[in-house]
Amino acid sequence: MKILLPQVCACGRKVKARGLCSSHYNTAWVADNLPDTTGDYLDKARARFMSFVQIEPDGCWRWLGAFGGTSPYGLFYLRPKQLPAHRAAYTLFCEDPGELQVCHRCDRPWCVNPEHLFLGTQQDNEDDKKAKGRAPR
């Protein structure tokens, strides 16, 4: 079903996009409060995310999308900002990690399989690294 939007914003100015004038659109965009006229944003974000994933035989989800500079972690835009891909995966398929780190059970920075990720503090991540013998001596 197509949603018809007004050609004039509630303030009387010409519509730029999503039924809002340029001023109201920019304000809503900054506040991550744009009207969703295209359906469920999270469903579309999940589908877009999965278009950058290759599922490996061992169960890891290899990130094929963008990477940031020399970082081994992928990047994904999830409104309103760009996130590390493994953090975006956890947000999309599990829950918002908040202030916690998203850590890898499989120790592969490119893996974005939510089943291979867990939440922890910086100390949890350090302890996990030491337990797996990856910490410098």
Short mmCIF file of C-alpha atoms in Angstrom, two decimals:
data_model
loop_
_atom_site.label_atom_id
_atom_site.label_comp_id
_atom_site.label_asym_id
_atom_site.label_seq_id
_atom_site.Cartn_x
_atom_site.Cartn_y
_atom_site.Cartn_z
CA MET A 1 0.00 0.00 0.00
CA LYS A 2 1.46 3.34 -1.03
CA ILE A 3 1.39 6.09 1.60
CA LEU A 4 0.42 9.50 0.25
CA LEU A 5 2.24 12.36 1.91
CA PRO A 6 1.22 16.01 1.94
CA GLN A 7 2.94 18.41 -0.46
CA VAL A 8 3.01 21.13 2.23
CA CYS A 9 4.56 20.71 5.69
CA ALA A 10 2.41 21.42 8.76
CA CYS A 11 4.24 24.76 9.04
CA GLY A 12 3.07 25.74 5.55
CA ARG A 13 6.40 25.38 3.72
CA LYS A 14 7.00 23.15 0.70
CA VAL A 15 7.79 19.51 1.51
CA LYS A 16 11.38 18.30 1.03
CA ALA A 17 10.89 14.63 1.97
CA ARG A 18 8.73 12.36 4.15
CA GLY A 19 6.06 15.03 4.49
CA LEU A 20 8.42 17.56 6.09
CA CYS A 21 9.93 20.85 4.95
CA SER A 22 13.70 21.20 4.81
CA SER A 23 13.93 22.71 8.31
CA HIS A 24 11.71 20.09 9.99
CA TYR A 25 13.31 17.26 8.00
CA ASN A 26 16.82 18.26 9.15
CA THR A 27 15.67 18.62 12.77
CA ALA A 28 14.01 15.18 12.67
CA TRP A 29 17.03 13.60 10.97
CA VAL A 30 19.45 14.89 13.62
CA ALA A 31 17.13 13.62 16.37
CA ASP A 32 16.72 10.24 14.58
CA ASN A 33 13.00 10.87 14.50
CA LEU A 34 12.15 10.80 10.79
CA PRO A 35 8.73 9.40 9.98
CA ASP A 36 9.09 5.86 8.61
CA THR A 37 6.96 5.84 5.48
CA THR A 38 8.58 2.77 3.96
CA GLY A 39 7.67 0.06 6.45
CA ASP A 40 9.53 -1.43 9.38
CA TYR A 41 13.00 0.13 9.48
CA LEU A 42 14.58 -2.72 11.44
CA ASP A 43 13.35 -5.39 9.00
CA LYS A 44 14.83 -3.42 6.11
CA ALA A 45 18.05 -2.76 8.03
CA ARG A 46 18.38 -6.50 8.80
CA ALA A 47 17.88 -7.38 5.12
CA ARG A 48 20.40 -4.71 4.07
CA PHE A 49 22.85 -6.00 6.69
CA MET A 50 22.52 -9.59 5.49
CA SER A 51 23.24 -8.50 1.92
CA PHE A 52 26.83 -7.90 3.13
CA VAL A 53 27.19 -11.30 4.84
CA GLN A 54 28.61 -14.58 3.59
CA ILE A 55 27.83 -17.55 5.82
CA GLU A 56 30.91 -19.75 6.26
CA PRO A 57 30.78 -23.56 6.72
CA ASP A 58 31.95 -23.19 10.35
CA GLY A 59 28.99 -20.92 11.18
CA CYS A 60 30.83 -17.59 11.13
CA TRP A 61 29.14 -14.80 9.20
CA ARG A 62 31.90 -13.15 7.13
CA TRP A 63 31.41 -9.39 6.77
CA LEU A 64 31.78 -8.38 3.11
CA GLY A 65 30.78 -4.75 3.53
CA ALA A 66 32.85 -1.69 4.32
CA PHE A 67 35.86 -1.67 6.62
CA GLY A 68 37.35 1.39 8.31
CA GLY A 69 40.92 2.12 7.31
CA THR A 70 43.26 -0.44 8.85
CA SER A 71 40.70 -1.70 11.37
CA PRO A 72 39.86 -5.43 11.13
CA TYR A 73 36.24 -4.60 12.04
CA GLY A 74 33.58 -3.94 9.43
CA LEU A 75 31.32 -0.89 9.40
CA PHE A 76 27.55 -0.60 8.97
CA TYR A 77 25.30 2.46 8.95
CA LEU A 78 22.46 1.98 11.39
CA ARG A 79 20.45 5.15 11.85
CA PRO A 80 21.58 7.61 13.12
CA LYS A 81 25.26 6.58 12.92
CA GLN A 82 27.89 4.23 11.58
CA LEU A 83 28.73 1.31 13.88
CA PRO A 84 31.24 -1.50 13.89
CA ALA A 85 29.50 -4.29 11.95
CA HIS A 86 29.60 -6.79 14.85
CA ARG A 87 27.98 -4.18 17.14
CA ALA A 88 25.31 -3.48 14.49
CA ALA A 89 24.66 -7.25 14.22
CA TYR A 90 24.11 -7.51 17.96
CA THR A 91 21.83 -4.46 17.91
CA LEU A 92 19.77 -5.74 14.95
CA PHE A 93 19.42 -9.38 15.97
CA CYS A 94 19.65 -9.32 19.79
CA GLU A 95 19.38 -6.04 21.70
CA ASP A 96 21.01 -2.65 22.10
CA PRO A 97 24.31 -3.33 23.88
CA GLY A 98 24.30 0.10 25.49
CA GLU A 99 27.65 0.89 27.10
CA LEU A 100 28.85 -2.73 27.03
CA GLN A 101 31.34 -4.08 24.52
CA VAL A 102 30.30 -6.66 21.93
CA CYS A 103 32.92 -9.41 22.16
CA HIS A 104 33.67 -12.35 19.83
CA ARG A 105 33.55 -15.97 21.00
CA CYS A 106 35.21 -17.06 17.73
CA ASP A 107 37.92 -14.36 17.89
CA ARG A 108 37.39 -13.35 14.25
CA PRO A 109 36.90 -9.57 13.94
CA TRP A 110 35.11 -9.98 10.60
CA CYS A 111 32.52 -12.39 12.07
CA VAL A 112 29.10 -10.81 12.63
CA ASN A 113 27.11 -13.92 13.63
CA PRO A 114 25.10 -12.86 16.70
CA GLU A 115 25.48 -16.39 18.11
CA HIS A 116 29.26 -15.84 18.14
CA LEU A 117 28.98 -12.54 20.00
CA PHE A 118 28.48 -11.76 23.67
CA LEU A 119 28.25 -8.65 25.81
CA GLY A 120 30.91 -7.77 28.33
CA THR A 121 32.88 -5.03 29.98
CA GLN A 122 36.39 -4.06 28.93
CA GLN A 123 37.66 -6.29 31.77
CA ASP A 124 35.53 -9.22 30.51
CA ASN A 125 37.07 -8.78 27.07
CA GLU A 126 40.60 -8.67 28.52
CA ASP A 127 39.92 -11.76 30.66
CA ASP A 128 38.54 -13.61 27.60
CA LYS A 129 41.65 -12.67 25.61
CA LYS A 130 43.95 -13.95 28.39
CA ALA A 131 41.97 -17.19 28.79
CA LYS A 132 42.39 -17.87 25.06
CA GLY A 133 46.09 -17.08 25.14
CA ARG A 134 45.85 -14.01 22.90
CA ALA A 135 47.08 -11.46 25.44
CA PRO A 136 50.67 -10.18 25.27
CA ARG A 137 52.86 -11.69 27.91
#
